[in-house]
Coordinates of N, CA and C in Angstrom, one line a residue:
X1 N 1.0 -1.0 -0.3 CA -0.1 0.1 -0.5 C 1.3 1.4 0.0
X2 N 1.9 1.2 0.9 CA 2.7 2.3 0.5 C 4.0 2.5 -0.7
X3 N 3.9 1.1 -0.9 CA 4.6 1.6 -2.2 C 3.7 1.8 -3.4
X4 N 2.8 1.8 -4.0 CA 2.0 1.8 -5.2 C 2.4 3.0 -5.3
X5 N 1.6 4.1 -4.3 CA 1.9 5.5 -4.4 C 2.7 6.6 -5.1
X6 N 4.1 5.3 -4.3 CA 5.4 6.3 -4.4 C 5.4 6.1 -6.0
X7 N 5.2 5.1 -6.5 CA 5.8 4.9 -7.9 C 5.1 5.6 -9.0
X8 N 6.7 6.6 -10.1 CA 5.9 7.0 -11.0 C 5.6 6.4 -12.4
X9 N 5.1 6.2 -12.7 CA 5.2 5.6 -13.7 C 5.7 6.8 -15.1
X10 N 6.6 6.0 -16.2 CA 7.1 4.5 -16.3 C 8.1 3.9 -15.4
X11 N 8.4 4.7 -14.1 CA 9.4 4.1 -13.3 C 8.5 3.4 -11.9
X12 N 8.0 2.3 -13.0 CA 7.5 1.2 -11.8 C 8.4 -0.2 -11.5
X13 N 8.5 -0.6 -10.2 CA 9.4 -2.0 -10.1 C 8.1 -2.7 -10.0
X14 N 9.0 -4.4 -9.7 CA 8.0 -5.3 -8.9 C 8.8 -5.5 -7.2
X15 N 7.3 -5.4 -6.1 CA 7.8 -5.6 -4.8 C 7.2 -6.0 -4.2
X16 N 7.6 -6.8 -3.1 CA 7.2 -8.0 -2.7 C 7.8 -7.8 -1.1
X17 N 6.7 -7.6 -0.2 CA 6.8 -7.3 1.4 C 7.5 -8.4 2.3
X18 N 8.4 -8.5 3.2 CA 9.1 -9.6 3.5 C 9.5 -9.1 5.1
X19 N 8.8 -8.2 6.3 CA 9.4 -7.6 6.8 C 10.5 -8.4 7.8
X20 N 11.6 -8.6 7.7 CA 12.9 -9.4 8.6 C 12.7 -10.5 8.5
X21 N 12.5 -10.6 7.3 CA 12.1 -11.8 6.6 C 10.6 -13.0 7.8
X22 N 9.7 -12.2 8.1 CA 8.7 -13.0 8.9 C 7.5 -13.7 7.8
X23 N 7.1 -13.4 6.5 CA 7.0 -13.9 5.2 C 7.1 -15.1 5.3
X24 N 8.3 -14.9 4.6 CA 8.8 -16.0 4.4 C 9.1 -17.1 5.3
X25 N 9.4 -16.9 6.5 CA 9.2 -17.9 7.4 C 8.3 -18.1 8.1
X26 N 7.2 -17.6 8.5 CA 6.3 -18.6 8.4 C 5.8 -18.9 7.7
X27 N 5.5 -18.8 6.4 CA 5.3 -19.6 5.3 C 6.2 -21.0 5.2
X28 N 7.4 -21.2 5.2 CA 8.1 -22.0 5.7 C 7.5 -22.9 6.5
X29 N 7.3 -22.5 7.3 CA 7.1 -23.1 8.8 C 5.5 -24.0 8.7
X30 N 4.6 -23.0 8.1 CA 3.9 -23.9 8.2 C 3.5 -24.9 6.7
X31 N 4.5 -24.5 5.9 CA 4.7 -26.2 4.7 C 5.3 -27.1 5.6
X32 N 6.4 -26.7 6.3 CA 7.4 -28.0 6.9 C 6.3 -28.4 7.6
X33 N 5.6 -28.4 8.7 CA 4.5 -28.6 9.8 C 3.7 -29.7 8.8
X34 N 2.9 -28.9 7.8 CA 2.1 -29.5 6.8 C 2.3 -30.7 5.9
X35 N 3.6 -30.4 5.5 CA 4.1 -31.8 5.1 C 4.5 -32.7 6.2
X36 N 5.1 -33.1 7.2 CA 5.5 -33.6 8.5 C 3.3 -34.1 8.4
X37 N 2.8 -33.1 9.0 CA 1.2 -33.7 9.4 C 0.9 -35.2 8.4
X38 N 0.9 -34.8 7.0 CA 0.4 -35.2 5.9 C 1.6 -37.0 5.7
X39 N 2.6 -36.5 6.1 CA 3.4 -37.6 5.7 C 3.2 -38.6 7.2
X40 N 3.3 -38.1 8.1 CA 3.0 -38.6 9.2 C 1.5 -39.5 10.1
X41 N 0.8 -38.5 9.6 CA -0.3 -38.9 10.6 C -1.8 -38.8 9.2
X42 N -1.5 -38.8 7.7 CA -2.1 -38.4 6.6 C -3.8 -37.6 6.7
X43 N -3.2 -36.4 7.5 CA -4.2 -35.1 7.9 C -3.8 -34.0 6.9
X44 N -4.7 -33.0 6.7 CA -4.7 -32.1 6.3 C -4.6 -30.9 7.2
X45 N -4.4 -29.5 7.3 CA -3.9 -28.6 8.1 C -6.0 -28.0 8.4
X46 N -7.1 -28.3 7.4 CA -8.4 -28.2 7.6 C -8.6 -29.3 8.7
X47 N -7.8 -30.0 8.7 CA -8.5 -31.4 10.1 C -7.6 -31.2 11.6
X48 N -7.2 -29.8 11.6 CA -6.5 -29.4 12.5 C -7.0 -28.3 13.4
X49 N -6.6 -28.6 14.9 CA -6.8 -27.5 15.9 C -5.1 -27.0 16.1
X50 N -4.8 -25.6 15.7 CA -3.5 -24.7 15.6 C -3.3 -24.3 16.7
X51 N -2.3 -24.1 17.7 CA -2.2 -22.9 18.8 C -0.8 -22.5 18.0
X52 N -0.5 -21.1 18.4 CA 0.6 -20.4 18.2 C 0.9 -19.8 18.9
X53 N 2.1 -20.1 19.6 CA 2.7 -18.9 20.6 C 3.3 -18.0 20.2
X54 N 3.7 -17.0 20.8 CA 4.6 -15.7 20.2 C 3.3 -15.4 18.6
X55 N 1.8 -15.6 18.8 CA 0.8 -15.7 18.1 C 0.7 -13.9 18.0
X56 N 1.1 -12.9 18.4 CA 1.1 -11.2 18.2 C 2.3 -11.1 17.3
X57 N 3.3 -11.7 17.2 CA 4.4 -10.9 16.7 C 4.2 -10.9 15.0
X58 N 5.2 -10.5 14.4 CA 4.9 -10.5 12.8 C 4.9 -12.1 12.4
X59 N 5.7 -13.4 12.6 CA 6.1 -14.6 12.1 C 5.0 -15.3 13.0
X60 N 4.4 -14.7 13.6 CA 3.2 -15.7 14.6 C 1.7 -15.1 13.8
X61 N 2.0 -14.3 13.6 CA 0.6 -13.3 12.9 C 0.4 -14.2 11.0
X62 N 1.4 -13.9 10.8 CA 1.2 -14.7 9.4 C 1.3 -15.6 9.2
X63 N 2.3 -17.1 10.2 CA 1.9 -18.3 10.6 C -0.1 -18.4 10.5
X64 N -0.4 -17.5 11.7 CA -2.0 -17.9 12.0 C -2.6 -17.8 10.9
X65 N -2.4 -16.4 9.9 CA -3.5 -16.0 8.8 C -3.6 -17.3 7.9
X66 N -1.9 -17.7 7.4 CA -1.5 -18.6 6.7 C -2.2 -19.9 7.1
X67 N -2.3 -21.0 8.5 CA -2.8 -21.5 8.8 C -4.5 -21.6 8.7
X68 N -4.8 -20.3 9.0 CA -6.3 -20.3 9.4 C -6.8 -20.5 7.6
X69 N -6.0 -19.4 6.6 CA -6.7 -19.7 5.6 C -6.8 -21.1 4.9
X70 N -5.4 -22.2 6.0 CA -6.0 -23.4 4.9 C -7.2 -24.2 5.7
X71 N -7.5 -23.2 6.4 CA -8.4 -24.6 6.9 C -8.2 -25.3 8.9
X72 N -7.2 -24.4 9.2 CA -7.0 -25.1 10.5 C -8.0 -23.9 11.8
X73 N -8.2 -24.5 12.6 CA -8.8 -24.1 13.8 C -7.3 -23.4 14.5
X74 N -7.4 -21.8 14.2 CA -6.2 -21.5 14.7 C -6.2 -20.2 15.7
X75 N -5.2 -21.0 16.7 CA -5.9 -19.7 17.8 C -4.2 -19.0 18.3
X76 N -4.0 -17.5 18.2 CA -2.7 -16.6 18.5 C -3.0 -16.2 20.0
X77 N -1.5 -16.8 20.1 CA -1.2 -17.1 21.7 C -0.5 -15.6 22.2
X78 N -0.6 -14.7 23.1 CA 0.2 -14.0 23.8 C 0.7 -14.1 25.1
X79 N 2.0 -13.9 25.4 CA 1.9 -14.5 26.3 C 1.9 -13.0 27.9
X80 N 1.2 -12.2 27.3 CA 0.8 -10.9 28.5 C -0.5 -10.8 28.3
X81 N -0.9 -10.8 27.3 CA -2.6 -10.1 27.6 C -3.3 -10.7 26.3
X82 N -4.2 -11.0 27.4 CA -5.8 -11.8 26.3 C -6.1 -10.2 25.3
X83 N -6.2 -9.1 25.4 CA -6.7 -8.0 24.6 C -5.9 -7.7 23.9
X84 N -4.5 -8.1 24.3 CA -3.4 -8.1 22.7 C -3.8 -9.2 21.7
X85 N -4.2 -10.4 22.4 CA -4.4 -11.4 21.0 C -5.3 -11.1 20.6
X86 N -7.0 -10.4 21.4 CA -7.9 -10.7 20.7 C -7.9 -8.9 19.7
X87 N -7.2 -7.9 20.4 CA -7.3 -7.1 18.8 C -6.2 -7.5 17.8
X88 N -5.5 -8.0 18.3 CA -4.9 -9.0 16.7 C -5.4 -9.7 15.8
X89 N -6.1 -10.7 16.3 CA -7.1 -11.5 15.7 C -7.9 -10.5 15.2
X90 N -8.8 -9.9 15.7 CA -10.3 -8.9 14.8 C -9.3 -8.8 13.7
X91 N -8.4 -7.8 14.0 CA -7.7 -7.1 12.6 C -7.0 -7.6 11.4
X92 N -6.6 -9.2 11.8 CA -6.1 -9.9 10.6 C -7.4 -10.1 10.0
X93 N -8.4 -11.0 11.1 CA -9.5 -11.6 10.6 C -10.1 -10.4 9.4
X94 N -10.5 -9.4 9.8 CA -10.9 -8.4 9.2 C -10.0 -8.4 7.7
X95 N -8.9 -8.5 7.9 CA -8.0 -7.9 6.9 C -7.9 -9.0 6.0
X96 N -7.7 -10.1 6.5 CA -7.5 -11.4 5.3 C -8.7 -11.7 5.2
X97 N -9.6 -12.1 6.1 CA -11.1 -12.9 6.1 C -10.5 -14.2 6.8
X98 N -9.4 -14.2 7.4 CA -9.7 -15.5 8.3 C -10.5 -15.7 9.5
X99 N -10.2 -16.9 10.4 CA -11.1 -16.8 11.5 C -10.2 -17.2 13.2
X100 N -9.2 -16.6 12.8 CA -8.4 -16.7 14.1 C -8.9 -16.4 15.1
X101 N -8.9 -17.1 16.4 CA -9.2 -16.7 18.0 C -7.9 -16.3 18.3
X102 N -8.3 -15.9 20.1 CA -7.1 -15.4 20.6 C -7.1 -16.2 21.9
X103 N -5.9 -16.2 22.3 CA -5.3 -16.7 24.1 C -4.3 -16.2 25.1
X104 N -4.3 -16.3 26.2 CA -3.2 -16.1 26.8 C -2.5 -17.2 27.8
X105 N -1.5 -17.2 27.3 CA -0.4 -18.2 28.4 C 0.8 -17.5 29.2
X106 N 0.7 -17.1 30.2 CA 1.3 -16.2 30.9 C 2.1 -17.5 31.6
X107 N 1.7 -18.4 32.0 CA 2.4 -19.7 32.9 C 2.2 -20.9 32.4
X108 N 2.9 -22.0 33.1 CA 2.9 -23.1 32.3 C 1.5 -23.6 32.3
X109 N 0.6 -23.6 33.4 CA -0.7 -24.1 33.9 C -1.8 -23.7 32.5
X110 N -1.4 -22.3 32.4 CA -2.0 -22.0 31.0 C -1.8 -22.5 29.5
X111 N -0.8 -22.6 29.3 CA 0.3 -23.1 28.3 C -0.6 -24.8 28.5
X112 N -0.2 -25.5 29.4 CA -0.7 -27.3 29.2 C -2.2 -26.8 29.0
X113 N -2.9 -25.8 29.2 CA -4.4 -25.9 29.1 C -4.4 -26.0 27.9
X114 N -4.1 -25.1 27.0 CA -4.5 -24.9 25.5 C -3.5 -25.5 24.9
X115 N -2.0 -26.2 25.3 CA -2.2 -27.2 24.3 C -2.6 -28.8 24.1
X116 N -3.5 -28.8 25.6 CA -3.7 -30.6 25.6 C -4.7 -30.7 24.6
X117 N -5.7 -30.5 24.0 CA -6.3 -30.6 22.6 C -5.7 -30.0 21.4
X118 N -5.0 -29.4 21.5 CA -4.3 -29.1 20.2 C -3.8 -30.1 19.1
X119 N -3.7 -30.1 18.1 CA -3.0 -31.0 17.2 C -1.5 -30.8 16.6
X120 N -1.5 -29.1 16.6 CA -0.5 -28.6 16.1 C 0.4 -27.4 16.7
X121 N 1.0 -27.4 17.0 CA 2.1 -26.1 17.8 C 2.7 -25.4 16.8
X122 N 2.7 -24.3 17.0 CA 3.8 -23.1 16.2 C 4.2 -22.1 17.5
X123 N 5.1 -22.4 17.6 CA 6.5 -21.5 18.6 C 7.1 -20.6 17.9
X124 N 6.5 -19.9 17.6 CA 7.2 -18.4 16.7 C 7.8 -17.1 18.1
X125 N 7.7 -17.5 19.4 CA 8.1 -16.5 19.8 C 9.2 -15.8 20.1
X126 N 9.9 -14.9 20.8 CA 11.1 -14.3 20.8 C 12.4 -15.1 20.7
X127 N 13.7 -15.4 19.8 CA 14.6 -16.4 20.6 C 15.2 -16.5 21.5
X128 N 15.2 -17.5 21.6 CA 16.8 -17.7 23.0 C 15.7 -17.8 24.2
X129 N 13.9 -18.3 23.9 CA 13.0 -18.4 25.1 C 12.6 -19.4 24.9
X130 N 12.6 -20.4 26.0 CA 12.0 -21.9 26.2 C 10.8 -21.3 27.0
X131 N 9.5 -21.8 25.8 CA 7.9 -21.4 26.2 C 7.9 -22.2 26.5
X132 N 7.7 -24.0 25.8 CA 7.2 -24.8 26.0 C 8.5 -26.2 27.1
X133 N 8.1 -26.5 28.3 CA 9.2 -27.4 28.5 C 8.5 -28.4 28.4
X134 N 9.3 -29.7 28.6 CA 9.0 -31.0 28.8 C 7.4 -31.5 29.4
X135 N 7.8 -30.7 31.2 CA 6.2 -31.0 31.8 C 5.3 -30.6 30.9
X136 N 5.2 -29.4 30.5 CA 3.7 -29.0 29.9 C 4.1 -29.5 28.5
X137 N 4.6 -30.1 27.7 CA 4.4 -30.9 26.2 C 4.1 -32.4 26.8
X138 N 4.2 -32.8 28.2 CA 3.6 -34.2 28.3 C 1.8 -34.0 28.5
X139 N 1.7 -33.0 28.5 CA -0.2 -32.8 28.6 C -0.8 -32.5 27.2
X140 N -0.1 -32.2 26.2 CA -0.5 -32.2 24.7 C -0.5 -33.7 24.2
X141 N -2.3 -34.2 24.9 CA -2.6 -35.6 24.2 C -3.0 -36.0 22.9
X142 N -3.2 -34.7 22.5 CA -3.5 -34.9 20.9 C -2.5 -34.6 19.6
X143 N -1.4 -34.3 20.1 CA -0.4 -33.2 19.0 C 0.1 -34.5 18.2
X144 N 0.0 -34.0 17.1 CA 0.6 -34.7 16.3 C 1.9 -34.0 14.9
X145 N 2.1 -32.5 15.3 CA 3.0 -32.1 15.0 C 4.0 -30.6 15.9
X146 N 4.9 -30.2 16.3 CA 5.2 -29.2 16.6 C 6.3 -28.4 15.7
X147 N 6.6 -27.0 15.3 CA 7.2 -26.6 14.5 C 7.9 -25.5 15.5
X148 N 8.7 -25.1 15.6 CA 9.7 -24.3 16.1 C 10.8 -23.5 15.2
X149 N 10.4 -22.1 15.4 CA 11.5 -21.1 14.4 C 12.7 -20.4 15.5
X150 N 12.9 -21.0 16.4 CA 14.1 -20.5 17.3 C 15.2 -20.6 17.2
X151 N 16.1 -20.2 16.7 CA 17.8 -21.1 16.3 C 18.4 -20.5 17.3
X152 N 18.2 -20.1 18.4 CA 19.0 -19.3 19.1 C 18.5 -20.3 20.4
X153 N 20.0 -21.0 21.1 CA 19.5 -21.7 22.8 C 19.2 -21.1 23.5
X154 N 18.3 -21.5 24.1 CA 17.4 -22.2 24.2 C 16.2 -22.9 23.3
X155 N 15.8 -23.9 22.7 CA 15.1 -24.0 21.5 C 13.7 -23.3 22.6
X156 N 12.9 -23.2 21.9 CA 11.1 -22.9 22.0 C 10.5 -23.5 22.5
X157 N 10.9 -25.2 22.2 CA 10.2 -26.1 22.6 C 11.2 -27.2 22.5
X158 N 11.2 -27.5 24.4 CA 12.2 -28.5 25.0 C 12.0 -30.0 24.0
X159 N 13.3 -30.4 23.7 CA 12.9 -31.7 22.6 C 13.0 -31.4 21.2
X160 N 13.2 -30.5 20.6 CA 12.8 -30.1 19.2 C 14.6 -29.3 19.0
X161 N 14.9 -29.9 18.3 CA 16.7 -29.3 18.0 C 16.5 -28.7 16.5
X162 N 17.6 -28.1 16.1 CA 17.0 -26.9 14.9 C 17.0 -27.7 13.9
X163 N 18.2 -29.0 13.4 CA 17.7 -29.6 12.5 C 16.6 -30.5 12.1
X164 N 15.8 -31.0 13.1 CA 14.9 -31.6 13.1 C 13.6 -31.8 12.2
X165 N 13.8 -32.8 11.4 CA 13.0 -33.0 10.3 C 11.9 -33.7 10.5
X166 N 10.7 -33.6 11.1 CA 9.7 -34.4 11.3 C 10.4 -35.7 11.8
X167 N 11.3 -35.6 13.4 CA 11.9 -36.4 14.2 C 10.7 -36.5 15.1
X168 N 10.8 -37.9 16.1 CA 9.5 -38.1 16.7 C 9.8 -37.2 18.1
X169 N 8.9 -35.9 18.8 CA 9.1 -35.7 19.9 C 8.2 -36.6 21.1
X170 N 9.8 -36.8 21.2 CA 9.4 -38.0 22.8 C 8.8 -37.3 24.0
X171 N 9.4 -36.2 23.9 CA 8.8 -35.7 25.1 C 7.1 -35.4 25.4
X172 N 6.8 -35.1 24.2 CA 5.3 -35.1 24.0 C 4.1 -36.7 24.6
X173 N 3.4 -36.7 24.5 CA 2.3 -38.1 24.7 C 3.0 -39.1 24.1
X174 N 3.2 -40.2 24.0 CA 3.5 -41.2 23.4 C 2.4 -42.1 22.6
X175 N 1.5 -41.3 22.6 CA 0.0 -41.9 22.9 C -0.2 -41.1 21.1
X176 N 0.5 -39.8 20.9 CA 0.1 -39.6 19.5 C 1.2 -39.4 18.3
X177 N 2.4 -40.2 18.9 CA 3.3 -40.0 17.8 C 3.3 -39.0 17.2
X178 N 3.9 -37.8 18.2 CA 4.5 -36.6 17.8 C 5.6 -36.1 17.2
X179 N 5.6 -35.6 16.2 CA 7.1 -35.5 15.8 C 7.4 -33.8 15.2
X180 N 8.7 -33.0 15.6 CA 8.4 -32.1 15.4 C 10.4 -31.2 14.7
X181 N 9.7 -30.4 14.2 CA 10.6 -29.7 13.0 C 11.2 -28.5 13.3
X182 N 12.3 -28.0 13.3 CA 13.1 -27.8 14.1 C 13.4 -25.9 13.1
X183 N 13.7 -25.6 13.5 CA 14.0 -24.3 12.8 C 15.3 -24.0 11.6
X184 N 16.2 -24.6 11.7 CA 17.0 -25.0 10.2 C 16.5 -25.5 9.4
X185 N 15.4 -26.6 9.4 CA 14.3 -27.1 8.5 C 13.8 -26.4 8.0
X186 N 13.1 -25.8 8.9 CA 12.2 -24.3 8.2 C 13.1 -23.4 7.4
X187 N 14.2 -23.1 8.0 CA 15.5 -21.7 7.2 C 15.6 -21.9 5.7
X188 N 15.9 -24.1 5.8 CA 16.1 -24.1 4.7 C 14.9 -24.1 3.5
X189 N 13.7 -24.2 3.3 CA 12.5 -24.2 2.9 C 12.5 -22.5 2.8
X190 N 12.6 -21.5 4.4 CA 12.5 -20.1 4.1 C 13.6 -19.9 2.8
X191 N 14.6 -20.1 2.9 CA 15.7 -19.4 1.8 C 15.5 -19.5 0.4
X192 N 14.9 -21.2 0.3 CA 14.3 -21.3 -1.1 C 13.8 -20.8 -2.3
X193 N 12.6 -20.3 -0.7 CA 11.4 -19.6 -1.3 C 11.8 -18.5 -1.5
X194 N 12.5 -17.6 -0.3 CA 12.7 -16.3 -0.8 C 14.0 -16.2 -2.1
X195 N 14.5 -16.7 -2.4 CA 15.4 -17.1 -3.5 C 14.3 -16.7 -4.7
X196 N 13.1 -17.9 -5.0 CA 12.3 -18.1 -5.6 C 11.8 -16.4 -6.1
X197 N 11.3 -16.0 -4.6 CA 10.9 -14.6 -5.1 C 12.0 -13.4 -5.5
X198 N 12.8 -13.5 -5.2 CA 13.7 -12.5 -5.8 C 13.6 -12.9 -7.0

């Protein structure tokens, strides 16, 4: 929207927005989780309930919009404020015709309650912050795939390492056959996507 009125015909160029790599990161994260979901569980995003930790940041919002538009029941999680999450969800639902919900998780009990019936977990919180530990993950009774874009130790989700590509997530409930996707696996797809766009 800002770029279009700045163009002076015939001096026009192609433009794509990718603030700090947020959009291509989100697209790659959803693609990697979707592939693991299909390969391991034979399911599509439309069959799943997804929660996004760090959901009010740029990567989280873009992840939420993409997942929602692909049919997943998607909740954006803020770590401090339900109002912030609700405002974000409303804004992007209106802008993209998505169906985002809002939640807050400021402690382990709230996190455990949110993931108890989630099929998918996306962790897009700030780098170097452990969002979900082993005790919380044990409450994920329906988890199928978890994706974490945090490349700075400690990882956002305990048990997921940076290079993991649909590796069994043994800290989650064993009954679900959950797998994890790490930041470098996502990053590899992100850089390929960015290269193709450029």
